C-alpha cells in the first residue's frame, strides 16, 4: 500500500516535470506566430498611409535632457502618425555600453529592434552594416539630407559608400570649460595656446586651485582629453590622417601631443581616477577647480545644476577645429515595422524633429538650417563654429575609428594618464593602428 | 543480467531532467566558450576559423591582461587572509557567551545580504580621497578631523605598484641567479587593491564569522573541559583543539571566498572602475570590455576560460577532498 502511494507521487512528479517541459514548447509556436500576425496587417497597410502598429526604438537616453529631447521627437512622430505605438526598448547606462551588449545579441539573434541609437561614424563597422543594417541612400536623396548636413559630416557618415544612420545631433568634444569667477580673480584670460595654459596653470596652482579638473573613472575620459590635444597639436588635416593611415602615429607631433598631455596631467586633481567627468566638473562648480576639458554635454549638466558662472573656449590650439561626435538612428535589416521605421527616420532627420530634440538634449542640430533663437548662448556659439570650422571626428566617441581600435586607444591613454611613459604609449598607439589594419 | 530495481529506475528518471539541463546550460556552454576561444571570432558574425591557442598567446602580451591577473592574485590573497582572520576573531569573541550575542551576530552578518554594487558605491564615497589641492573627503576627512592626518591615504587612486626593481641591489642579485624575470611590475603588488579588499572584507567577513561560529558551537564542551583539566591555557586550547577541529570550515571558507574573489566584477565596476593605469582592473572586467565593447568574442572567451581554470585549480582539490571524506564515512 505504502509502495503504491510513493509510486503515485513519483508518477505525479514526473508528469508535472513533463508538463513544465512541454510548457515552453506549447507557447513557443504561438509566440512565433505573433510577429507573423502583426506583420501581415502591416504589409497590407503599405497601401494606406496611417498604418498603425508598432515602432520599436532602442536607445540609452533614459534620463534628464536626453530623455526629454527624445520624447519631444516622439510627440512630433505621434502627431504625424497617430495610432502607432512606440515601444521604447531602453537599456539604461551611460554612453550605452550596457545597451550595446544587449543590442548585439538581438541583432545576431534575428530579433532586432526597428531602429536603434548609434554613434555616427566608424562605430557602425561594429554592427556589420551590410549584414545587419539597411542602407539609407534612397532616404537621404528623397529627403535632401545629403545637402542639409555639412559636407564634412557627410564624409564622416559614409561607410562603404553608403549611409547607415540618420544623425539627429552634434556634440563638440574640444571645449575648455572654465569658472569665470576663478579666472577673473586671478587675472587670467582663457588660454589660447598650451603655453598660455601652462602659465595660467602655474598661477592657479600657487593659489591652491586645481588648474584642470578631470575624472577618468569610466575609462574614456583620458582618451577624450588626448584627442582634443592631438587635434590642436597636429592640426585638422594631420589629425584626420591618423585615422586613415596618412599620418603615422610615430610622427614627432604625436610625441609632442603626448608630452603636452603628460604636462597637463601634472596640473590635474590627484583623485582623477576616482571621479567621473561630472564629479570632476563639480570641483569647477564649487570654485575649487578652474578649467575642464570635456564635451559640450557639460553645458546641459551645468544648467541642470543651476550653475551659470561658466565660460567656454576651444581647447588650446584647436581654434577653427570642431572635434565632432554625433548620435544617429540606424535601421535594422529585417525590421518588423518597415513603414513606421522609415517615417521615424524622416522625423529624426527633419528640421522640426531636430529643433525639438536638440535644445532639450543640449546639443546642436546636424542640419545647418535650425533656428538659433531656440538655443542657449553656448549652443548658439557652437552652431556658428559648426557652420564654419573644419570638422574632424572624435575617436573617444565612436566617430573616427572602428570600435576595436578605439577601445585599445582608450586603454592606452588611461594607462598613460597615470604613468606618463611617452615612448611606451606611442609604440602602443602605432601598434593599435597596425592591428586595426590602417597603418603598415 | 541483473534486473534494475524499480526504485533505481525511478531515481534515474527523476535525475535525468536536471542532468540534461546542467549538461547543456553549464557544461555545454563551457565547451562552446572553450571552442570559441580558439577561433577568429572578433565581430558580430561568428567566424569559426580555428586558430588554436593563438588568442591565449596574444593575451599574455597584453599589458592590461597581465596587470589584471596580478591584481586578482593580490586581491584574492589579501581578501582571503583578511576574511579568515577577521571572521575567526569575531567568532571567537561571540563564542564567549556575551550579552546581546544575537544582535552582534546580525550586525556582523548583515553586510552579506547587500549587493556588491551597493557596497561598491558606498565605499567609493567613503574612500574617495579628495584632492591634495582642495582638501580631503570621506574617511580622509575623518582622519583629519580626528587629528590623525598621517593616516590619510590615496586609497584606490594610488597608482603605486610595489615590485622588485631590476636596478636595485636585490634586482641585480636576482638577475645574476637567473631570476631576473621576477623583477617586473607584473609580479608585484598594486596598492590600490587594498581599498577593494577593505570593501569586500567588510561585506564577507561576517559570513566567515557565521561559518566559524557554527563550527565552534559544534566543538563538544567536554574537549575544552578535558584540556583545561590537563592544564592548557585558553590560547593552547585554541591552537591545539579548536583550530584543528575548524580545519574543514576553513577549507570551505577558502573555497567559497576564493571563487568569489577570483571572479569579482560587480564590486570593481561600481567602486573603482579600472583605476589609474588599471591599478584595480580585474580579468572579469577586462573580459567584459573586450567582449562587449571591443566585440572581440574569441579573446573574451579565452579570458573566460583562464578564469575558469583559475577557479578550478581552487575548487577541484576541494571536491576531491570532500568526496574522499564522504567515501570514508
XYZ file of C-alpha atoms in Angstrom:
769
model
C 0.000 0.000 0.000
C 2.712 2.378 1.026
C 4.708 1.498 -2.005
C 1.762 2.316 -4.191
C 1.415 5.752 -2.658
C 5.063 6.545 -3.274
C 4.742 5.312 -6.814
C 1.739 7.541 -7.315
C 3.685 10.514 -6.029
C 6.575 9.682 -8.327
C 4.304 9.445 -11.336
C 2.702 12.747 -10.449
C 6.071 14.420 -10.106
C 7.252 13.010 -13.391
C 4.062 14.109 -15.043
C 4.426 17.648 -13.779
C 8.038 17.717 -14.951
C 6.907 16.556 -18.349
C 4.212 19.205 -18.370
C 6.528 22.036 -17.435
C 8.955 20.784 -20.048
C 6.141 20.995 -22.560
C 5.009 24.420 -21.442
C 7.606 26.444 -23.335
C 7.190 24.123 -26.285
C 3.482 24.834 -26.491
C 3.837 28.574 -26.045
C 6.716 28.860 -28.471
C 4.682 28.292 -31.626
C 2.092 30.876 -30.610
C 4.910 33.268 -29.723
C 6.379 32.619 -33.118
C 3.082 33.286 -34.803
C 2.537 36.578 -33.108
C 5.045 38.614 -35.107
C 3.756 36.975 -38.265
C 0.274 38.073 -37.288
C 1.337 41.661 -36.728
C 3.422 41.881 -39.861
C 0.549 40.697 -42.012
C -1.612 43.792 -41.440
C 1.487 45.967 -41.680
C 2.202 44.597 -45.122
C -1.393 45.090 -46.106
C -1.178 48.595 -44.705
C 1.533 49.653 -47.120
C -1.096 50.963 -49.474
C -2.737 53.158 -46.844
C -0.752 55.866 -45.013
C -1.879 55.537 -41.375
C -0.756 52.001 -40.785
C -0.933 51.810 -37.001
C 1.051 49.005 -35.463
C 4.259 49.447 -33.543
C 7.638 51.070 -33.722
C 10.309 49.571 -31.516
C 13.033 52.010 -30.550
C 16.268 51.120 -28.849
C 18.103 53.922 -27.134
C 20.073 54.562 -23.977
C 18.644 58.002 -23.448
C 16.730 57.316 -20.292
C 17.160 60.330 -18.083
C 17.412 64.087 -17.976
C 17.564 66.264 -21.059
C 18.305 63.370 -23.388
C 15.094 61.587 -22.492
C 13.138 64.859 -22.702
C 14.530 65.509 -26.156
C 13.704 62.020 -27.355
C 10.165 62.363 -26.034
C 9.778 65.674 -27.864
C 10.653 63.865 -31.097
C 8.203 61.105 -30.233
C 5.491 63.751 -29.823
C 6.095 65.016 -33.342
C 6.031 61.493 -34.645
C 2.795 60.702 -32.858
C 1.149 63.831 -34.226
C 2.051 62.902 -37.771
C 1.352 59.211 -37.401
C -1.357 58.682 -34.822
C -2.150 55.132 -33.907
C 1.444 53.915 -33.960
C 2.551 52.609 -30.625
C 6.164 53.490 -29.815
C 7.858 50.758 -27.837
C 10.887 52.105 -26.049
C 13.205 49.134 -25.531
C 15.616 51.134 -23.461
C 18.567 49.777 -21.580
C 19.911 52.367 -19.185
C 23.600 53.088 -18.762
C 25.956 55.931 -19.629
C 27.464 56.032 -23.118
C 25.375 52.982 -23.930
C 27.871 50.270 -23.089
C 25.225 48.055 -21.492
C 22.776 48.804 -24.251
C 25.304 47.852 -26.895
C 25.785 44.397 -25.421
C 22.055 43.702 -25.495
C 21.766 45.134 -28.958
C 24.474 42.832 -30.351
C 22.562 39.848 -29.041
C 19.291 40.980 -30.572
C 20.831 41.745 -33.952
C 22.602 38.406 -34.279
C 19.610 36.574 -32.834
C 17.399 37.822 -35.665
C 15.144 39.832 -33.352
C 16.315 43.397 -33.985
C 14.520 46.489 -32.736
C 13.300 48.586 -35.653
C 15.620 51.475 -35.014
C 18.494 51.920 -32.613
C 20.926 54.543 -31.462
C 24.405 54.594 -32.917
C 27.323 56.992 -32.811
C 27.710 58.348 -36.305
C 30.961 57.414 -37.975
C 33.071 54.311 -37.964
C 31.367 52.813 -34.930
C 28.917 51.427 -37.483
C 31.594 48.922 -38.559
C 30.920 47.045 -35.347
C 27.394 46.212 -36.474
C 28.497 44.836 -39.843
C 26.134 47.168 -41.656
C 25.998 45.209 -44.896
C 24.586 42.296 -42.993
C 22.509 43.825 -40.211
C 21.572 47.335 -41.291
C 19.608 48.964 -44.080
C 21.457 51.354 -46.348
C 19.633 54.664 -46.258
C 20.898 56.186 -49.511
C 17.432 56.486 -51.056
C 16.045 58.175 -47.971
C 18.959 60.632 -47.972
C 18.218 61.510 -51.581
C 14.447 61.828 -51.193
C 14.688 63.899 -48.006
C 17.517 66.068 -49.321
C 19.711 65.224 -46.355
C 22.856 64.991 -48.447
C 22.538 68.770 -48.780
C 21.056 69.581 -45.371
C 24.086 68.250 -43.488
C 27.539 69.862 -43.891
C 29.898 68.223 -46.355
C 32.439 67.185 -43.701
C 29.680 65.369 -41.835
C 28.525 63.608 -45.000
C 32.064 62.262 -45.463
C 32.027 61.084 -41.880
C 28.650 59.390 -42.217
C 29.559 57.344 -45.242
C 30.878 53.877 -44.643
C 31.484 51.643 -47.645
C 29.875 54.339 -49.796
C 26.518 54.182 -48.055
C 24.659 55.965 -45.308
C 23.680 53.735 -42.389
C 22.182 56.178 -39.932
C 20.404 59.499 -39.617
C 22.280 61.940 -37.370
C 19.994 63.838 -35.003
C 22.516 65.953 -33.168
C 26.100 67.139 -32.975
C 28.255 67.370 -29.904
C 31.611 69.063 -29.711
C 34.380 67.328 -27.793
C 37.081 70.036 -27.804
C 35.628 72.526 -25.348
C 37.539 74.074 -22.489
C 35.081 74.984 -19.740
C 36.131 77.418 -17.080
C 34.906 79.054 -13.932
C 34.653 82.733 -14.872
C 34.982 83.937 -11.308
C 38.128 81.932 -10.619
C 39.862 83.068 -13.805
C 38.854 86.702 -13.244
C 40.039 86.628 -9.626
C 43.455 85.582 -10.842
C 43.571 87.885 -13.874
C 43.687 85.013 -16.296
C 42.332 85.092 -19.823
C 41.032 81.775 -21.194
C 44.242 80.299 -22.681
C 44.513 80.073 -26.460
C 47.758 78.113 -26.611
C 49.213 75.432 -24.387
C 51.983 77.823 -23.301
C 49.344 80.250 -22.063
C 47.567 77.345 -20.412
C 50.662 76.233 -18.516
C 51.435 79.795 -17.421
C 47.880 80.147 -16.137
C 48.030 76.726 -14.508
C 51.177 77.678 -12.639
C 49.481 80.795 -11.230
C 46.384 78.852 -10.200
C 48.413 76.102 -8.621
C 50.162 78.703 -6.478
C 46.746 79.843 -5.250
C 45.719 76.326 -4.234
C 43.208 75.910 -7.038
C 43.154 72.846 -9.257
C 44.096 74.245 -12.689
C 42.455 71.435 -14.673
C 39.801 69.121 -13.288
C 39.439 65.699 -14.853
C 37.804 62.387 -13.944
C 38.852 59.165 -15.663
C 36.814 56.565 -13.815
C 34.868 55.370 -16.823
C 37.926 54.772 -18.963
C 37.207 57.032 -21.947
C 37.901 60.451 -20.470
C 41.694 60.385 -20.809
C 41.259 59.387 -24.447
C 38.785 62.202 -24.860
C 41.210 64.771 -23.467
C 44.020 63.450 -25.629
C 42.041 63.642 -28.869
C 41.491 67.345 -28.280
C 45.209 67.829 -27.615
C 46.045 65.830 -30.741
C 43.700 67.866 -32.910
C 45.337 71.058 -31.686
C 48.950 69.973 -31.988
C 48.601 68.209 -35.345
C 46.004 70.420 -36.980
C 42.823 69.165 -38.630
C 44.361 67.534 -41.710
C 47.141 65.629 -39.980
C 44.686 64.612 -37.262
C 42.318 63.167 -39.847
C 45.300 61.376 -41.346
C 45.862 59.481 -38.091
C 42.638 57.566 -38.729
C 43.235 56.895 -42.400
C 46.921 55.980 -42.258
C 48.093 59.207 -43.940
C 49.709 60.324 -40.675
C 51.779 57.804 -38.771
C 51.437 57.551 -35.011
C 55.242 57.590 -34.834
C 55.126 61.212 -36.016
C 57.118 63.629 -33.801
C 53.950 65.720 -33.494
C 52.268 62.816 -31.720
C 55.224 62.742 -29.333
C 54.685 66.433 -28.745
C 50.975 65.867 -28.070
C 51.771 63.094 -25.586
C 54.320 65.327 -23.842
C 51.676 68.042 -23.656
C 49.085 65.715 -22.127
C 51.666 64.484 -19.633
C 52.318 68.043 -18.548
C 48.588 68.787 -18.448
C 48.013 65.824 -16.147
C 50.586 67.227 -13.720
C 48.145 70.109 -13.161
C 45.118 67.850 -12.685
C 43.311 66.930 -9.478
C 45.088 63.968 -7.893
C 41.919 61.944 -7.371
C 41.054 61.841 -11.086
C 40.793 58.070 -11.241
C 38.080 58.087 -8.564
C 35.856 60.543 -10.397
C 33.525 60.546 -13.348
C 33.599 63.610 -15.578
C 30.643 65.133 -13.750
C 32.235 64.524 -10.339
C 35.245 66.428 -11.668
C 33.066 69.215 -13.062
C 31.636 69.606 -9.564
C 35.068 70.910 -8.458
C 34.704 73.587 -11.101
C 31.197 74.476 -9.920
C 32.444 74.690 -6.339
C 35.241 77.030 -7.388
C 37.899 74.553 -6.320
C 38.937 73.956 -9.896
C 39.410 76.373 -12.765
C 39.188 74.563 -16.102
C 37.785 71.336 -17.526
C 38.212 69.754 -20.947
C 35.003 67.926 -21.778
C 32.380 67.617 -24.461
C 29.538 70.077 -24.635
C 27.107 67.871 -22.716
C 28.774 69.654 -19.799
C 26.705 72.701 -20.746
C 23.480 70.807 -20.074
C 24.893 69.429 -16.856
C 25.852 72.897 -15.586
C 22.364 74.105 -16.417
C 20.763 71.204 -14.561
C 22.878 72.131 -11.531
C 21.619 75.717 -11.736
C 25.202 76.877 -12.295
C 25.580 79.886 -14.560
C 29.018 81.336 -13.942
C 30.865 79.312 -16.536
C 32.619 80.258 -19.736
C 33.882 78.260 -22.656
C 36.555 78.348 -25.331
C 38.016 75.852 -27.752
C 40.682 73.655 -26.181
C 44.055 75.457 -26.576
C 45.356 75.124 -30.118
C 42.050 73.969 -31.598
C 40.567 77.293 -32.691
C 38.861 76.730 -36.021
C 38.597 72.987 -35.462
C 35.416 71.276 -34.376
C 36.016 67.784 -32.983
C 32.591 66.316 -33.503
C 30.549 63.364 -32.467
C 27.011 62.658 -33.369
C 24.226 60.360 -32.316
C 22.303 58.809 -35.127
C 19.474 56.362 -35.600
C 20.005 53.292 -37.705
C 17.503 50.990 -39.367
C 17.884 47.286 -38.723
C 17.615 44.850 -41.570
C 14.572 42.663 -41.071
C 12.790 45.349 -39.050
C 9.267 44.251 -38.260
C 7.634 47.604 -38.914
C 9.332 48.908 -42.029
C 6.935 51.722 -42.854
C 6.767 53.100 -39.323
C 10.528 52.891 -39.199
C 11.013 54.967 -42.329
C 8.592 57.569 -41.028
C 10.564 57.698 -37.799
C 13.841 58.298 -39.590
C 12.175 61.076 -41.580
C 11.186 62.773 -38.318
C 14.673 62.289 -36.867
C 16.292 63.950 -39.879
C 13.712 66.729 -40.251
C 14.152 70.343 -39.217
C 11.163 70.137 -36.880
C 12.423 66.947 -35.270
C 15.912 68.261 -34.691
C 14.664 71.591 -33.398
C 12.503 69.760 -30.890
C 15.223 67.390 -29.765
C 18.417 69.400 -29.565
C 17.645 72.347 -27.260
C 16.484 69.797 -24.673
C 19.417 67.452 -25.152
C 21.877 70.347 -25.074
C 23.362 69.694 -28.474
C 23.132 71.379 -31.848
C 21.379 70.195 -34.984
C 23.232 68.111 -37.505
C 21.350 70.176 -40.072
C 22.636 73.661 -40.695
C 19.202 75.308 -41.032
C 17.940 75.135 -37.452
C 16.684 78.334 -35.840
C 19.393 79.686 -33.467
C 16.753 81.502 -31.407
C 15.718 78.166 -29.904
C 19.135 77.549 -28.391
C 21.033 78.900 -25.408
C 24.138 81.050 -25.562
C 26.667 78.242 -25.628
C 24.810 76.307 -28.301
C 24.468 79.425 -30.452
C 28.234 79.820 -30.462
C 28.660 76.127 -31.223
C 26.243 76.472 -34.172
C 28.336 79.271 -35.581
C 31.511 77.232 -35.271
C 29.775 74.182 -36.732
C 28.947 76.055 -39.900
C 32.463 77.424 -40.466
C 35.062 75.292 -38.663
C 36.947 72.301 -40.015
C 35.063 69.255 -38.749
C 37.118 66.310 -37.520
C 35.811 63.121 -35.917
C 36.096 62.201 -32.249
C 37.719 58.851 -31.500
C 36.615 58.556 -27.883
C 33.006 58.685 -29.064
C 32.966 56.303 -31.951
C 33.302 58.597 -34.937
C 36.936 58.343 -36.018
C 37.886 54.692 -35.668
C 36.359 51.253 -35.605
C 35.353 50.316 -32.096
C 38.042 47.662 -31.593
C 40.725 50.234 -32.287
C 39.003 52.907 -30.215
C 38.818 50.526 -27.236
C 42.565 49.877 -27.366
C 43.209 53.592 -27.821
C 41.239 54.381 -24.670
C 43.086 51.724 -22.664
C 46.461 53.087 -23.754
C 45.527 56.614 -22.758
C 44.093 55.546 -19.409
C 47.447 53.968 -18.610
C 49.393 56.894 -19.994
C 47.469 59.459 -17.955
C 48.933 57.852 -14.858
C 52.358 56.530 -15.786
C 53.349 59.235 -18.291
C 55.532 56.866 -20.323
C 55.580 58.702 -23.654
C 57.667 56.197 -25.609
C 55.615 53.208 -24.497
C 52.321 54.956 -25.229
C 53.459 55.993 -28.686
C 54.639 52.484 -29.567
C 51.323 51.033 -28.388
C 49.328 53.630 -30.334
C 51.195 52.794 -33.527
C 50.734 49.081 -32.858
C 46.991 49.623 -32.333
C 46.814 51.375 -35.683
C 48.635 48.458 -37.329
C 46.352 45.927 -35.616
C 43.351 47.837 -36.933
C 44.726 47.331 -40.423
C 45.129 51.050 -41.097
C 48.855 51.628 -40.548
C 51.542 49.454 -42.082
C 21.960 -9.730 -16.138
C 20.683 -8.105 -13.032
C 17.212 -6.692 -13.107
C 17.230 -2.942 -12.448
C 15.095 -2.378 -9.412
C 12.082 -0.126 -9.691
C 13.443 2.280 -7.087
C 16.596 2.668 -9.067
C 14.715 3.243 -12.284
C 12.593 5.922 -10.641
C 15.590 7.680 -9.204
C 17.333 7.693 -12.567
C 14.234 9.091 -14.234
C 14.000 11.796 -11.616
C 17.550 12.889 -12.058
C 17.568 12.947 -15.846
C 15.935 16.379 -16.345
C 18.479 18.198 -14.212
C 21.349 16.241 -15.727
C 20.231 17.298 -19.173
C 19.736 20.931 -18.181
C 23.077 21.182 -16.418
C 24.754 19.297 -19.233
C 23.508 21.764 -21.808
C 23.444 25.033 -19.954
C 26.610 24.624 -17.895
C 28.950 22.136 -19.484
C 27.686 22.635 -23.000
C 28.321 26.357 -22.807
C 31.678 25.906 -21.130
C 32.605 23.672 -24.025
C 31.338 26.217 -26.520
C 33.267 29.006 -24.815
C 36.393 26.875 -24.975
C 35.792 26.287 -28.654
C 35.068 29.970 -29.314
C 38.320 30.904 -27.595
C 40.231 29.047 -30.285
C 38.589 30.762 -33.220
C 38.946 34.075 -35.009
C 35.550 35.344 -33.796
C 36.096 39.075 -33.424
C 32.946 40.615 -34.858
C 29.186 40.274 -34.569
C 29.060 37.438 -37.053
C 30.912 34.432 -35.692
C 33.995 33.384 -37.590
C 34.837 29.850 -36.529
C 38.174 29.607 -38.299
C 40.295 27.534 -35.961
C 43.435 29.271 -34.726
C 44.442 27.042 -31.830
C 45.913 28.783 -28.822
C 46.717 31.994 -30.668
C 44.228 34.049 -28.617
C 45.803 32.813 -25.405
C 49.291 33.628 -26.600
C 48.107 37.108 -27.596
C 46.566 37.641 -24.161
C 49.872 37.203 -22.425
C 51.354 40.025 -24.472
C 48.595 42.469 -23.491
C 49.616 44.865 -20.771
C 46.123 45.218 -19.337
C 45.611 41.469 -19.045
C 48.866 40.891 -17.167
C 48.097 43.787 -14.850
C 44.610 42.496 -14.142
C 45.930 38.998 -13.407
C 48.376 40.462 -10.928
C 45.594 42.460 -9.304
C 43.410 39.375 -8.963
C 46.154 37.461 -7.229
C 46.847 40.437 -4.950
C 43.177 40.778 -4.173
C 42.489 37.092 -3.588
C 45.385 36.572 -1.205
C 44.638 39.657 0.863
C 40.887 39.169 0.842
C 41.134 35.543 1.963
C 43.602 36.360 4.718
C 41.573 39.320 5.957
C 38.233 37.488 5.911
C 39.560 34.361 7.601
C 41.371 36.199 10.367
C 38.622 38.728 10.999
C 35.911 36.070 10.761
C 37.697 33.825 13.230
C 38.351 36.635 15.684
C 34.729 37.777 15.573
C 33.503 34.209 16.015
C 35.806 33.620 18.994
C 34.614 36.835 20.605
C 30.969 35.969 20.093
C 31.573 32.471 21.379
C 32.376 33.908 24.813
C 28.619 33.887 25.547
C 28.478 37.667 25.545
C 25.264 39.512 26.244
C 23.311 40.512 23.166
C 25.132 37.968 21.065
C 22.237 37.677 18.637
C 22.334 41.430 17.980
C 26.059 41.423 17.248
C 25.742 38.331 15.111
C 23.110 40.022 12.980
C 25.093 43.227 12.709
C 28.173 41.385 11.511
C 26.179 39.236 9.143
C 24.022 41.951 7.586
C 26.547 43.319 5.071
C 26.492 39.931 3.372
C 22.886 40.483 2.391
C 23.813 43.607 0.433
C 24.686 43.518 -3.223
C 28.323 44.110 -4.133
C 27.117 47.011 -6.248
C 25.774 48.823 -3.190
C 28.902 48.025 -1.216
C 30.981 49.389 -4.071
C 29.117 52.664 -4.341
C 29.166 53.270 -0.586
C 32.866 52.514 -0.240
C 33.642 54.633 -3.259
C 32.191 57.587 -1.391
C 33.881 56.652 1.851
C 37.332 56.067 0.424
C 37.301 58.807 -2.178
C 40.428 60.635 -1.049
C 39.556 64.110 -2.246
C 42.450 66.027 -3.716
C 45.614 67.375 -2.260
C 44.691 70.793 -3.616
C 41.090 71.086 -2.454
C 41.095 69.068 0.728
C 40.106 65.631 1.842
C 36.794 63.868 1.685
C 35.370 60.650 3.092
C 37.444 58.825 5.684
C 40.421 61.045 4.915
C 38.400 63.977 6.191
C 37.515 61.952 9.263
C 41.190 61.267 9.949
C 41.911 64.950 9.531
C 39.195 65.995 11.988
C 40.408 63.403 14.469
C 43.863 64.918 14.341
C 45.348 61.901 12.600
C 46.277 63.430 9.226
C 49.146 60.975 8.725
C 46.547 58.230 8.245
C 45.237 59.862 5.095
C 45.832 57.798 2.017
C 45.237 57.938 -1.699
C 43.219 54.721 -1.432
C 42.102 53.361 -4.758
C 43.506 56.311 -6.685
C 47.035 55.300 -5.785
C 48.816 54.037 -8.900
C 51.799 52.733 -6.898
C 52.905 49.216 -7.701
C 55.418 47.683 -5.340
C 57.817 45.302 -7.044
C 61.478 44.435 -7.131
C 63.092 46.903 -9.482
C 65.790 45.451 -11.730
C 68.174 48.334 -10.981
C 68.226 47.757 -7.210
C 70.752 45.522 -5.474
C 68.160 42.815 -4.877
C 67.059 43.059 -8.506
C 70.591 42.646 -9.750
C 71.172 39.740 -7.428
C 68.034 38.008 -8.717
C 69.163 38.708 -12.244
C 72.544 37.126 -11.526
C 70.998 33.921 -10.238
C 68.698 33.704 -13.245
C 65.564 35.020 -11.591
C 65.572 38.343 -13.428
C 62.051 37.667 -14.691
C 60.666 38.356 -11.227
C 61.730 41.978 -11.467
C 58.700 43.272 -13.350
C 55.669 45.235 -12.213
C 53.528 42.289 -13.328
C 54.870 40.381 -10.353
C 54.235 42.976 -7.746
C 51.642 44.459 -5.509
C 49.156 47.109 -6.524
C 48.481 49.358 -3.537
C 45.077 50.468 -4.818
C 43.792 46.895 -4.422
C 43.804 47.372 -0.647
C 40.731 49.583 -0.941
C 38.861 46.837 -2.759
C 39.948 44.380 -0.097
C 38.585 46.630 2.651
C 35.188 46.866 0.994
C 34.986 43.158 0.167
C 36.131 42.144 3.632
C 33.560 44.414 5.213
C 30.936 42.533 3.268
C 32.131 38.947 3.590
C 33.870 38.676 6.967
C 30.510 38.393 8.759
C 29.728 35.399 6.636
C 33.048 33.802 7.544
C 32.246 34.566 11.162
C 28.928 32.724 10.879
C 30.687 29.684 9.458
C 33.292 29.676 12.209
C 30.696 30.271 14.881
C 28.762 27.232 13.714
C 31.999 25.274 13.785
C 32.844 26.436 17.291
C 29.397 25.534 18.573
C 29.900 22.029 17.233
C 33.013 21.518 19.355
C 31.897 19.492 22.378
C 32.441 21.248 25.691
C 33.982 18.053 27.069
C 37.040 18.561 24.878
C 37.691 22.006 26.281
C 36.987 20.837 29.803
C 39.421 17.982 29.384
C 42.071 20.313 28.046
C 41.574 22.665 30.964
C 41.874 19.822 33.386
C 45.149 18.933 31.693
C 46.303 22.481 32.394
C 46.032 24.025 28.947
C 45.523 27.783 28.836
C 42.965 29.399 26.523
C 45.491 30.060 23.788
C 46.679 26.463 23.842
C 43.078 25.294 23.598
C 42.638 27.492 20.566
C 45.880 26.404 18.964
C 45.697 22.670 19.617
C 41.992 21.913 19.850
C 39.809 24.486 18.184
C 41.877 25.334 15.106
C 42.448 21.701 14.075
C 38.746 20.981 14.527
C 37.852 24.057 12.469
C 40.026 22.984 9.552
C 37.141 21.736 7.380
C 35.361 25.058 7.970
C 38.459 26.991 6.951
C 38.696 24.923 3.809
C 35.063 25.567 2.868
C 35.506 29.266 3.571
C 38.604 29.408 1.378
C 36.717 27.789 -1.482
C 33.655 29.993 -1.192
C 35.560 33.251 -0.705
C 38.214 32.252 -3.199
C 35.870 31.718 -6.076
C 34.077 34.973 -5.276
C 37.307 36.912 -5.322
C 38.720 35.317 -8.469
C 35.570 36.184 -10.377
C 34.992 39.586 -8.794
C 33.454 42.084 -11.192
C 30.490 43.993 -9.750
C 32.420 45.450 -6.829
C 35.187 46.721 -9.077
C 32.812 48.200 -11.632
C 30.771 50.102 -9.081
C 33.583 51.099 -6.752
C 36.759 51.931 -8.615
C 36.474 51.277 -12.306
C 39.747 50.156 -13.874
C 41.663 52.610 -11.713
C 44.733 54.680 -12.548
C 46.807 52.757 -15.066
C 44.469 49.812 -14.372
C 45.602 49.593 -10.762
C 42.278 47.991 -9.771
C 41.409 46.244 -13.008
C 40.457 42.561 -12.876
C 40.235 39.909 -15.617
C 36.435 39.742 -15.441
C 36.237 43.470 -16.157
C 38.745 43.175 -18.981
C 36.753 40.250 -20.371
C 33.577 42.310 -20.380
C 35.286 45.239 -22.100
C 36.929 43.003 -24.669
C 33.771 41.105 -25.466
C 31.082 43.728 -25.385
C 32.918 46.960 -26.116
C 35.520 45.589 -28.463
C 33.313 42.815 -29.918
C 36.338 40.549 -29.675
C 34.429 37.441 -28.664
C 37.255 34.955 -29.178
C 39.593 36.828 -26.912
C 36.863 37.382 -24.335
C 36.219 33.657 -24.363
C 39.917 32.989 -23.837
C 39.873 35.205 -20.730
C 36.764 33.383 -19.518
C 38.496 30.022 -19.859
C 41.545 31.271 -17.985
C 39.256 32.467 -15.183
C 37.582 29.069 -15.171
C 40.918 27.310 -14.903
C 41.926 29.555 -12.010
C 38.726 28.758 -10.146
C 39.057 25.068 -10.982
C 42.561 24.981 -9.525
C 40.985 26.138 -6.299
C 37.803 24.083 -6.306
C 38.776 20.705 -7.761
C 41.145 19.684 -4.943
C 38.406 20.615 -2.505
C 35.838 18.489 -4.279
C 38.221 15.542 -4.331
C 38.923 16.036 -0.652
C 35.246 16.110 0.322
C 34.456 13.161 -1.921
C 37.168 11.142 -0.266
C 35.885 12.085 3.159
C 32.362 11.108 2.238
C 33.635 7.796 0.964
C 35.377 7.223 4.284
C 32.241 7.889 6.260
